[in-house]
CSV table of C-alpha atoms in Angstrom, one decimal:
chain,number,residue,atom,x,y,z
A,684,MET,CA,0.0,0.0,0.0
A,685,PRO,CA,1.5,3.4,-0.9
A,686,PHE,CA,2.6,5.7,1.8
A,687,ALA,CA,0.1,8.1,3.4
A,688,ASP,CA,-0.3,11.6,1.7
A,689,THR,CA,1.5,13.3,4.6
A,690,THR,CA,4.5,11.0,4.2
A,691,ALA,CA,4.5,11.5,0.4
A,692,ARG,CA,4.5,15.3,0.8
A,693,SER,CA,7.4,15.1,3.2
A,694,LEU,CA,9.4,12.9,0.8
A,695,ASP,CA,8.4,15.2,-2.1
A,696,LEU,CA,10.1,18.1,-0.2
A,697,LEU,CA,13.3,16.1,0.3
A,698,ALA,CA,13.3,15.2,-3.4
A,699,HIS,CA,12.8,18.7,-4.5
A,700,ASP,CA,15.6,19.9,-2.2
A,701,ALA,CA,18.0,17.4,-3.7
A,702,GLN,CA,17.0,18.4,-7.2
A,703,ARG,CA,17.4,22.1,-6.6
A,704,ASP,CA,20.5,21.9,-4.3
A,705,GLY,CA,22.2,19.4,-6.8
A,706,ARG,CA,21.0,21.4,-9.8
A,707,VAL,CA,19.9,18.1,-11.4
A,708,PRO,CA,18.2,18.3,-14.8
A,709,GLY,CA,16.2,15.2,-14.1
A,710,LEU,CA,16.0,13.5,-10.7
A,711,ALA,CA,14.2,10.2,-10.0
A,712,ALA,CA,13.7,9.3,-6.3
A,713,GLY,CA,11.8,6.5,-4.6
A,714,VAL,CA,11.3,4.7,-1.3
A,715,ALA,CA,10.4,1.0,-1.4
A,716,ARG,CA,9.2,-1.5,1.2
A,717,ALA,CA,10.0,-5.2,0.7
A,718,GLY,CA,11.0,-4.5,-2.9
A,719,GLN,CA,8.0,-2.5,-4.0
A,720,LEU,CA,8.0,1.3,-4.5
A,721,GLN,CA,5.6,3.0,-2.0
A,722,TRP,CA,6.5,6.5,-3.1
A,723,PHE,CA,8.2,7.8,-6.3
A,724,ARG,CA,8.9,11.3,-7.6
A,725,GLY,CA,10.4,12.4,-10.9
A,726,ILE,CA,11.5,16.0,-11.1
A,727,GLY,CA,12.8,17.9,-14.2
A,728,THR,CA,13.6,16.2,-17.4
A,729,THR,CA,15.7,13.3,-18.8
A,730,ASP,CA,16.5,15.3,-21.9
A,731,LEU,CA,16.9,19.1,-22.0
A,732,GLU,CA,15.7,19.0,-25.6
A,733,GLN,CA,12.4,17.6,-24.3
A,734,PRO,CA,11.5,19.7,-21.2
A,735,ASP,CA,8.4,17.5,-20.6
A,736,ALA,CA,10.3,14.2,-20.4
A,737,THR,CA,9.9,13.8,-16.7
A,738,PRO,CA,11.7,10.8,-15.2
A,739,ASP,CA,9.4,7.9,-14.3
A,740,GLU,CA,9.9,4.6,-12.4
A,741,ASP,CA,11.1,2.9,-15.6
A,742,THR,CA,13.7,5.5,-16.7
A,743,GLN,CA,17.2,4.1,-17.0
A,744,TYR,CA,20.2,5.8,-15.5
A,745,PRO,CA,23.8,4.6,-15.5
A,746,VAL,CA,24.1,3.3,-11.9
A,747,ALA,CA,27.9,3.1,-12.0
A,748,SER,CA,29.5,1.6,-8.9
A,749,ASN,CA,26.2,0.2,-7.7
A,750,SER,CA,27.3,-2.5,-10.2
A,751,LYS,CA,29.9,-3.7,-7.7
A,752,THR,CA,27.1,-5.0,-5.4
A,753,PHE,CA,26.0,-7.4,-8.2
A,754,THR,CA,29.6,-8.5,-8.8
A,755,ALA,CA,30.0,-9.2,-5.1
A,756,VAL,CA,26.8,-11.2,-4.9
A,757,ALA,CA,28.0,-13.3,-7.8
A,758,VAL,CA,31.4,-13.9,-6.2
A,759,MET,CA,29.7,-15.0,-2.9
A,760,ALA,CA,27.4,-17.3,-4.8
A,761,LEU,CA,30.4,-18.9,-6.4
A,762,ARG,CA,32.0,-19.3,-3.0
A,763,ASP,CA,28.9,-21.0,-1.7
A,764,GLU,CA,29.1,-23.4,-4.7
A,765,GLY,CA,32.6,-24.3,-3.7
A,766,ARG,CA,34.2,-22.9,-6.8
A,767,LEU,CA,36.3,-20.3,-5.0
A,768,ASP,CA,37.4,-19.4,-1.5
A,769,LEU,CA,37.5,-15.8,-0.3
A,770,ASP,CA,41.1,-16.3,0.7
A,771,ASP,CA,42.1,-17.5,-2.7
A,772,THR,CA,44.7,-15.3,-4.3
A,773,VAL,CA,44.0,-13.7,-7.7
A,774,ASP,CA,46.7,-15.8,-9.4
A,775,ALA,CA,44.7,-18.9,-8.5
A,776,HIS,CA,42.0,-17.8,-10.9
A,777,VAL,CA,43.9,-15.4,-13.2
A,778,PRO,CA,47.2,-17.2,-13.9
A,779,GLY,CA,50.2,-15.0,-14.5
A,780,SER,CA,49.4,-12.3,-12.0
A,781,THR,CA,52.6,-10.9,-10.6
A,782,HIS,CA,50.9,-9.5,-7.5
A,783,GLU,CA,51.4,-12.0,-4.6
A,784,ARG,CA,48.9,-12.7,-1.9
A,785,VAL,CA,46.1,-10.4,-3.2
A,786,THR,CA,43.0,-12.2,-2.1
A,787,ILE,CA,39.4,-12.2,-3.2
A,788,ARG,CA,38.3,-11.1,0.3
A,789,GLN,CA,40.7,-8.1,0.0
A,790,LEU,CA,39.3,-7.1,-3.3
A,791,LEU,CA,35.7,-7.3,-2.1
A,792,SER,CA,36.4,-5.1,0.9
A,793,HIS,CA,38.8,-2.6,-0.8
A,794,THR,CA,41.6,-3.7,1.5
A,795,SER,CA,44.0,-5.1,-1.0
A,796,GLY,CA,46.1,-1.9,-1.3
A,797,MET,CA,45.9,-2.1,-5.1
A,798,GLN,CA,45.7,1.2,-7.1
A,799,ARG,CA,42.3,2.7,-7.7
A,800,GLU,CA,42.0,2.5,-11.5
A,801,PRO,CA,43.3,0.3,-14.3
A,802,VAL,CA,46.6,1.3,-15.9
A,803,GLY,CA,46.5,3.7,-18.9
A,804,GLY,CA,44.7,6.7,-17.3
A,805,VAL,CA,41.3,5.5,-18.3
A,806,PHE,CA,39.5,8.5,-16.9
A,807,ASP,CA,42.0,10.8,-18.5
A,808,THR,CA,42.0,9.3,-22.0
A,809,MET,CA,38.3,8.2,-21.6
A,810,VAL,CA,39.3,4.9,-23.3
A,811,MET,CA,38.1,1.9,-21.3
A,812,PRO,CA,40.1,-1.4,-21.6
A,813,GLU,CA,39.0,-4.6,-23.1
A,814,ARG,CA,39.2,-7.8,-20.9
A,815,ASP,CA,42.6,-8.8,-22.2
A,816,GLU,CA,44.0,-5.3,-21.7
A,817,LEU,CA,42.6,-5.3,-18.1
A,818,VAL,CA,44.3,-8.5,-17.3
A,819,ALA,CA,47.6,-7.5,-18.8
A,820,GLY,CA,47.4,-4.2,-17.0
A,821,TRP,CA,46.7,-5.8,-13.6
A,822,SER,CA,50.3,-7.0,-13.3
A,823,GLN,CA,51.6,-3.6,-14.3
A,824,ALA,CA,49.4,-1.8,-11.7
A,825,GLU,CA,50.9,-0.6,-8.4
A,826,ARG,CA,50.1,-2.0,-5.0
A,827,VAL,CA,49.9,1.5,-3.4
A,828,GLY,CA,49.2,0.3,0.2
A,829,ARG,CA,49.8,-2.7,2.4
A,830,PRO,CA,47.0,-5.3,2.6
A,831,HIS,CA,44.4,-4.7,5.3
A,832,ASP,CA,46.3,-1.6,6.4
A,833,ARG,CA,43.4,0.7,5.5
A,834,TRP,CA,40.5,1.0,3.2
A,835,HIS,CA,41.4,2.1,-0.4
A,836,TYR,CA,38.7,2.1,-3.1
A,837,SER,CA,39.7,0.2,-6.2
A,838,ASN,CA,37.7,0.0,-9.5
A,839,LEU,CA,40.6,-2.1,-10.7
A,840,GLY,CA,40.0,-4.7,-8.0
A,841,TYR,CA,36.3,-5.0,-8.8
A,842,SER,CA,37.0,-5.3,-12.5
A,843,LEU,CA,39.3,-8.3,-11.7
A,844,LEU,CA,36.6,-9.8,-9.6
A,845,GLY,CA,34.3,-9.6,-12.6
A,846,GLU,CA,37.0,-11.3,-14.7
A,847,ILE,CA,37.1,-14.1,-12.2
A,848,VAL,CA,33.3,-14.5,-12.3
A,849,ALA,CA,33.4,-14.6,-16.1
A,850,ARG,CA,36.2,-17.2,-16.2
A,851,LEU,CA,34.5,-19.5,-13.6
A,852,ASP,CA,31.1,-19.2,-15.3
A,853,GLY,CA,32.5,-19.5,-18.8
A,854,CYS,CA,30.8,-16.5,-20.2
A,855,GLU,CA,30.9,-12.7,-20.2
A,856,TRP,CA,30.4,-11.0,-16.8
A,857,HIS,CA,27.1,-9.4,-17.8
A,858,GLU,CA,25.8,-12.8,-19.0
A,859,ALA,CA,26.6,-14.3,-15.6
A,860,ILE,CA,24.8,-11.5,-13.8
A,861,GLN,CA,21.8,-11.9,-16.1
A,862,ARG,CA,21.5,-15.6,-15.3
A,863,ARG,CA,22.4,-15.5,-11.6
A,864,ILE,CA,20.6,-12.3,-10.5
A,865,LEU,CA,18.6,-10.3,-13.0
A,866,ASP,CA,16.5,-13.1,-14.4
A,867,PRO,CA,15.5,-14.7,-11.0
A,868,LEU,CA,14.7,-11.3,-9.5
A,869,GLU,CA,12.8,-10.2,-12.7
A,870,MET,CA,14.9,-7.1,-13.0
A,871,ARG,CA,14.0,-6.6,-16.6
A,872,ARG,CA,15.4,-3.0,-17.0
A,873,THR,CA,18.9,-3.6,-15.7
A,874,SER,CA,21.7,-4.2,-18.2
A,875,THR,CA,25.0,-2.9,-19.4
A,876,ARG,CA,23.4,-1.5,-22.6
A,877,GLY,CA,21.0,1.4,-22.5
A,878,SER,CA,17.4,0.7,-23.8
A,879,GLY,CA,14.0,2.2,-23.7
A,880,ARG,CA,13.5,5.4,-21.8
A,881,ARG,CA,16.9,6.7,-20.7
A,882,ALA,CA,18.2,9.8,-18.9
A,883,LYS,CA,20.8,11.8,-20.8
A,884,GLY,CA,23.8,12.8,-18.8
A,885,TYR,CA,24.9,16.4,-18.0
A,886,TYR,CA,27.5,18.4,-16.1
A,887,VAL,CA,26.4,21.7,-14.6
A,888,PRO,CA,29.4,24.0,-14.2
A,889,PRO,CA,29.9,25.7,-10.8
A,890,PHE,CA,29.5,29.2,-12.1
A,891,THR,CA,26.7,28.9,-14.6
A,892,ASP,CA,23.3,27.2,-14.8
A,893,VAL,CA,23.8,25.9,-18.3
A,894,PRO,CA,24.3,22.1,-18.3
A,895,LEU,CA,26.8,20.6,-20.7
A,896,PRO,CA,26.2,17.2,-22.2
A,897,GLU,CA,28.4,14.3,-21.0
A,898,PRO,CA,29.5,11.5,-23.3
A,899,ASP,CA,27.7,8.2,-23.3
A,900,PHE,CA,30.1,5.2,-23.6
A,901,ASP,CA,30.5,1.6,-22.5
A,902,ALA,CA,32.6,0.6,-19.5
A,903,LYS,CA,33.9,-2.5,-21.3
A,904,ALA,CA,36.1,-4.5,-18.9
A,905,LEU,CA,35.1,-2.1,-16.1
A,906,ASP,CA,31.5,-3.3,-16.3
A,907,PRO,CA,31.8,-5.3,-13.1
A,908,ALA,CA,32.9,-2.1,-11.3
A,909,GLY,CA,30.5,0.4,-12.9
A,910,GLY,CA,28.8,-0.6,-16.1
A,911,LEU,CA,25.2,-1.4,-15.2
A,912,ARG,CA,22.2,0.8,-16.0
A,913,SER,CA,19.0,0.5,-14.1
A,914,THR,CA,15.7,2.1,-13.0
A,915,ALA,CA,14.0,3.1,-9.7
A,916,ALA,CA,11.6,0.1,-10.0
A,917,ASP,CA,14.4,-2.4,-10.6
A,918,LEU,CA,16.5,-1.0,-7.8
A,919,ALA,CA,13.6,-1.3,-5.5
A,920,LEU,CA,13.5,-5.0,-6.3
A,921,TRP,CA,17.3,-5.1,-5.6
A,922,GLY,CA,16.7,-3.5,-2.2
A,923,GLY,CA,14.0,-6.0,-1.4
A,924,PHE,CA,16.5,-8.8,-2.1
A,925,VAL,CA,19.1,-7.2,0.1
A,926,ALA,CA,16.6,-7.1,3.0
A,927,ASP,CA,15.3,-10.6,2.3
A,928,PRO,CA,17.5,-12.7,0.0
A,929,VAL,CA,16.0,-15.2,-2.4
A,930,GLU,CA,17.7,-18.6,-1.8
A,931,GLU,CA,17.9,-19.2,-5.6
A,932,VAL,CA,20.3,-16.2,-5.9
A,933,LEU,CA,22.1,-16.2,-2.5
A,934,SER,CA,21.7,-17.7,0.9
A,935,PRO,CA,20.4,-15.4,3.6
A,936,ASP,CA,23.3,-16.5,5.8
A,937,THR,CA,25.7,-15.4,3.1
A,938,MET,CA,24.0,-12.0,2.8
A,939,GLU,CA,24.4,-11.6,6.5
A,940,GLU,CA,28.1,-12.4,6.1
A,941,MET,CA,28.4,-9.8,3.4
A,942,CYS,CA,26.9,-7.2,5.8
A,943,GLN,CA,29.5,-7.7,8.5
A,944,PRO,CA,32.1,-4.9,8.7
A,945,GLN,CA,35.4,-5.8,7.2
A,946,THR,CA,37.1,-2.4,7.5
A,947,MET,CA,36.3,1.1,8.7
A,948,ALA,CA,36.3,3.6,5.8
A,949,ASP,CA,35.6,6.5,8.1
A,950,PRO,CA,38.2,6.1,10.9
A,951,ARG,CA,37.4,9.6,12.3
A,952,GLY,CA,33.6,9.4,12.6
A,953,TRP,CA,33.2,5.6,12.7
A,954,THR,CA,29.9,5.9,10.7
A,955,LEU,CA,31.0,4.3,7.4
A,956,ALA,CA,32.3,0.7,7.2
A,957,TRP,CA,32.7,-1.7,4.3
A,958,GLY,CA,31.4,-5.2,4.2
A,959,LEU,CA,32.0,-7.8,1.4
A,960,GLY,CA,30.8,-5.6,-1.4
A,961,TRP,CA,28.5,-3.3,0.6
A,962,ILE,CA,28.7,0.2,2.1
A,963,LEU,CA,27.5,0.0,5.7
A,964,GLN,CA,26.4,3.5,6.7
A,965,ARG,CA,25.2,4.3,10.3
A,966,HIS,CA,22.6,7.1,10.4
A,967,GLU,CA,20.5,8.1,13.3
A,968,GLY,CA,20.8,4.7,15.0
A,969,ARG,CA,20.2,2.6,12.0
A,970,THR,CA,22.5,0.7,9.6
A,971,TRP,CA,21.9,1.3,5.9
A,972,VAL,CA,23.3,-1.3,3.4
A,973,GLY,CA,24.0,-0.3,-0.2
A,974,HIS,CA,26.2,1.6,-2.5
A,975,THR,CA,26.7,4.9,-4.4
A,976,GLY,CA,27.7,5.3,-8.0
A,977,GLY,CA,29.2,8.1,-10.1
A,978,TRP,CA,29.6,8.1,-13.9
A,979,PRO,CA,29.9,11.0,-16.3
A,980,GLY,CA,26.5,12.5,-16.3
A,981,SER,CA,25.0,10.2,-13.6
A,982,VAL,CA,25.2,9.9,-9.8
A,983,THR,CA,23.1,7.4,-7.9
A,984,GLY,CA,22.5,6.0,-4.4
A,985,VAL,CA,20.7,2.9,-3.3
A,986,PHE,CA,20.5,2.0,0.4
A,987,THR,CA,18.4,-0.5,2.4
A,988,GLU,CA,17.6,-0.7,6.1
A,989,ARG,CA,17.3,-4.5,6.4
A,990,GLU,CA,15.3,-4.6,9.6
A,991,SER,CA,12.4,-2.7,8.1
A,992,ALA,CA,13.1,-3.7,4.4
A,993,THR,CA,13.1,0.0,3.5
A,994,THR,CA,15.1,1.1,0.5
A,995,GLY,CA,15.9,4.7,-0.6
A,996,VAL,CA,16.8,5.2,-4.2
A,997,VAL,CA,18.0,8.4,-5.9
A,998,LEU,CA,19.1,8.7,-9.5
A,999,MET,CA,20.5,12.0,-10.8
A,1000,ASN,CA,21.7,13.0,-14.3
A,1001,ASN,CA,24.3,15.4,-13.2
A,1002,THR,CA,28.0,14.6,-12.7
A,1003,ALA,CA,28.3,16.6,-9.5
A,1004,PRO,CA,25.0,16.9,-7.6
A,1005,VAL,CA,24.3,16.4,-3.9
A,1006,SER,CA,25.7,13.4,-2.0
A,1007,PRO,CA,23.7,10.4,-3.3
A,1008,SER,CA,24.1,8.5,0.0
A,1009,VAL,CA,22.8,11.5,2.1
A,1010,ALA,CA,19.8,11.9,-0.3
A,1011,ALA,CA,18.9,8.2,-0.5
A,1012,ILE,CA,19.4,7.5,3.2
A,1013,GLY,CA,17.7,10.7,4.2
A,1014,MET,CA,14.5,9.7,2.2
A,1015,GLY,CA,14.6,6.2,3.6
A,1016,THR,CA,15.0,7.5,7.2
A,1017,ARG,CA,12.1,9.9,6.8
A,1018,ALA,CA,9.9,7.0,5.5
A,1019,VAL,CA,10.9,4.7,8.4
A,1020,GLU,CA,10.1,7.5,10.9
A,1021,LEU,CA,6.7,8.4,9.4
A,1022,GLU,CA,5.7,4.9,8.3
A,1023,PRO,CA,7.2,2.5,10.9
A,1024,VAL,CA,6.9,-1.2,10.2
A,1025,ALA,CA,4.6,-2.8,12.7
A,1026,PRO,CA,6.3,-5.6,14.7
A,1027,LYS,CA,5.1,-9.1,14.2
A,1028,ALA,CA,2.5,-10.2,16.6
A,1029,TRP,CA,3.5,-12.6,19.3
A,1030,VAL,CA,2.2,-16.1,18.6
A,1031,PRO,CA,2.0,-18.7,21.3
A,1032,SER,CA,3.6,-22.1,20.8
A,1033,THR,CA,2.0,-25.4,21.7
A,1034,SER,CA,4.8,-27.3,23.5
A,1035,VAL,CA,8.3,-27.0,25.0
A,1036,PRO,CA,10.9,-29.7,24.3
A,1037,GLU,CA,11.2,-31.8,27.4
A,1038,GLN,CA,15.0,-31.8,27.4
A,1039,LEU,CA,15.0,-28.0,27.6
A,1040,LEU,CA,12.9,-27.7,30.7
A,1041,PRO,CA,15.7,-28.1,33.2
A,1042,LEU,CA,17.7,-25.4,31.4
A,1043,LEU,CA,15.2,-22.6,31.6
A,1044,GLY,CA,15.3,-19.6,33.9
A,1045,HIS,CA,18.0,-17.5,35.5
A,1046,TRP,CA,21.7,-18.3,35.3
A,1047,PHE,CA,24.8,-16.4,36.3
A,1048,SER,CA,28.3,-16.1,34.7
A,1049,GLU,CA,31.2,-13.7,35.2
A,1050,GLY,CA,29.1,-12.0,37.9
A,1051,SER,CA,26.2,-11.2,35.5
A,1052,GLY,CA,22.7,-12.6,35.0
A,1053,PHE,CA,21.4,-14.4,32.0
A,1054,VAL,CA,17.9,-15.8,31.2
A,1055,LEU,CA,17.5,-19.0,29.2
A,1056,SER,CA,14.1,-19.4,27.6
A,1057,VAL,CA,12.3,-21.2,24.7
A,1058,ARG,CA,10.7,-19.6,21.7
A,1059,GLU,CA,9.2,-21.6,18.9
A,1060,GLY,CA,10.9,-24.7,20.3
A,1061,ALA,CA,14.4,-23.3,20.2
A,1062,LEU,CA,16.6,-22.5,23.2
A,1063,GLU,CA,17.6,-18.8,23.6
A,1064,ALA,CA,19.8,-16.8,26.0
A,1065,GLN,CA,19.7,-13.1,26.8
A,1066,ALA,CA,21.8,-11.0,29.2
A,1067,VAL,CA,19.8,-9.4,32.0
A,1068,GLY,CA,19.5,-5.7,31.3
A,1069,ALA,CA,20.3,-5.9,27.6
A,1070,PRO,CA,18.9,-3.0,25.7
A,1071,LYS,CA,15.5,-3.6,24.3
A,1072,GLY,CA,15.7,-5.0,20.8
A,1073,THR,CA,19.0,-6.8,21.4
A,1074,PRO,CA,18.8,-10.1,19.5
A,1075,PRO,CA,19.0,-13.1,21.8
A,1076,SER,CA,21.5,-15.9,21.3
A,1077,VAL,CA,19.8,-18.9,19.6
A,1078,PHE,CA,20.9,-22.5,20.0
A,1079,GLU,CA,20.5,-25.6,18.0
A,1080,PRO,CA,21.1,-29.2,19.2
A,1081,ALA,CA,24.6,-30.4,18.5
A,1082,GLY,CA,24.7,-33.8,20.2
A,1083,GLU,CA,23.8,-35.1,23.6
A,1084,ASP,CA,23.7,-32.3,26.2
A,1085,SER,CA,25.4,-30.0,23.6
A,1086,TYR,CA,24.1,-27.0,21.7
A,1087,ARG,CA,25.6,-24.8,19.0
A,1088,THR,CA,25.0,-21.0,19.1
A,1089,VAL,CA,23.6,-20.2,15.6
A,1090,SER,CA,23.0,-16.5,16.1
A,1091,GLY,CA,23.5,-13.6,18.5
A,1092,ARG,CA,26.1,-13.3,21.1
A,1093,GLU,CA,28.9,-16.0,21.0
A,1094,ARG,CA,27.7,-17.2,17.6
A,1095,GLY,CA,29.4,-20.5,16.7
A,1096,GLU,CA,30.3,-21.4,20.3
A,1097,ARG,CA,29.0,-24.5,22.1
A,1098,LEU,CA,26.8,-24.6,25.1
A,1099,HIS,CA,27.4,-27.8,27.2
A,1100,VAL,CA,25.1,-29.2,29.8
A,1101,HIS,CA,26.9,-30.7,32.8
A,1102,ARG,CA,25.2,-33.1,35.2
A,1103,ASP,CA,25.7,-34.4,38.7
A,1104,ALA,CA,25.8,-38.0,39.9
A,1105,SER,CA,22.0,-38.1,40.0
A,1106,GLY,CA,21.7,-36.9,36.4
A,1107,GLY,CA,20.4,-33.5,37.2
A,1108,VAL,CA,21.8,-30.3,35.6
A,1109,SER,CA,24.7,-29.0,37.8
A,1110,HIS,CA,25.9,-26.2,35.6
A,1111,LEU,CA,26.4,-25.1,32.0
A,1112,THR,CA,29.5,-24.0,30.1
A,1113,TRP,CA,29.1,-21.6,27.2
A,1114,ALA,CA,32.1,-20.6,25.2
A,1115,THR,CA,34.0,-22.4,28.1
A,1116,TYR,CA,32.6,-20.0,30.8
A,1117,ARG,CA,30.7,-21.6,33.7
A,1118,PHE,CA,27.0,-20.8,34.2
A,1119,THR,CA,25.5,-21.5,37.6
A,1120,ARG,CA,22.1,-20.9,39.3
A,1121,GLU,CA,23.7,-18.8,42.0
A,1122,PRO,CA,26.1,-15.9,41.4
A,1123,LEU,CA,29.6,-17.1,42.1
A,1124,ALA,CA,33.1,-15.5,42.0
A,1125,PHE,CA,35.5,-16.9,39.6
A,1126,GLY,CA,36.8,-20.3,40.9
A,1127,GLN,CA,34.4,-20.3,43.9
A,1128,TRP,CA,33.2,-23.7,42.7
A,1129,LEU,CA,36.7,-25.2,43.0
């Protein structure tokens, strides 16, 4: 159901501010829930020779570096298929590389230290490399920083990731993305080639209000880093996938892995981190997952708050407008505030597994209290006094009197049930720490 009129009016104002402040000839902005646009606004024109050509939900813009998120998803799907490992080095998949110990994980998170762009001054000459030229240039490129020393953005790195995807799938990168992602998600207006209704690109000089046309050209071997074109409607679908992945494309657990911070890109403010392919932006207490993109004549931002499945999309046909992340996240935040997602209703269960009954209730460890309870048949643990909304630790059986933590605090660690001579539960150990019914000092039980 579309957002209420009051919400729409508030979002309209934000879109108009972005269009005016960014001096954007034609701006397309939308906010989606669970992959469906609930509000959209097109302002201005896609073509200055046609003043009435207002952008609509189906208008294509070059989305530039948003393409990296598609490359990253394809890489992670190949990992899940067992065809690569994130700690594989580039030369394992692109033989002849002279750069040692550059890993796929480093390229995904921009921590390889490799130079930003392919050799040859591509954004000086405006000549993009073919695949063979990209691969040859990789070994000529500089490693300008130490691995994992700090975040350093690299289009070269993502272009190489696309080359690895193409080689493993035995086709062109865009064909792999079409088969793996675009077709299953029914993103029919996303491709590396412009088609249908498209926004022309412009540059608005700082001291005049007369836009200059920007060139329209293919990214070629840089497609995996920045070659896709898409629409507000398709990117809404993409945001819905980020919030709730389709197993056919990518495992939800793998998406969760991609959204874990790998490096801090903003070491001063600590609000901007990088996952495996995703920008992780903290804003007003929420984490927005997405990416920005900049290409001659087009700047875009697509960010999703996964908990509410809310996606903000902004597409602008100006080379230097307002910040796309600020605009997209700002609109998404306004929607979350004005149209909050109702929490799921509590639903009672019908039974409690008998083996869990002796474990329920209050426990103490390291001087602090914990509560073990059951929800939908699964054992959970929560620290006493944890802030409201903190996810509990959830356990799955892992053998007799043993449970594995599958989410929350101490994920991956085991919880062991210890028994006395009579068979009753004497204490627990979780991640090797002792849990007792009464608060005890360390070693008091010895």
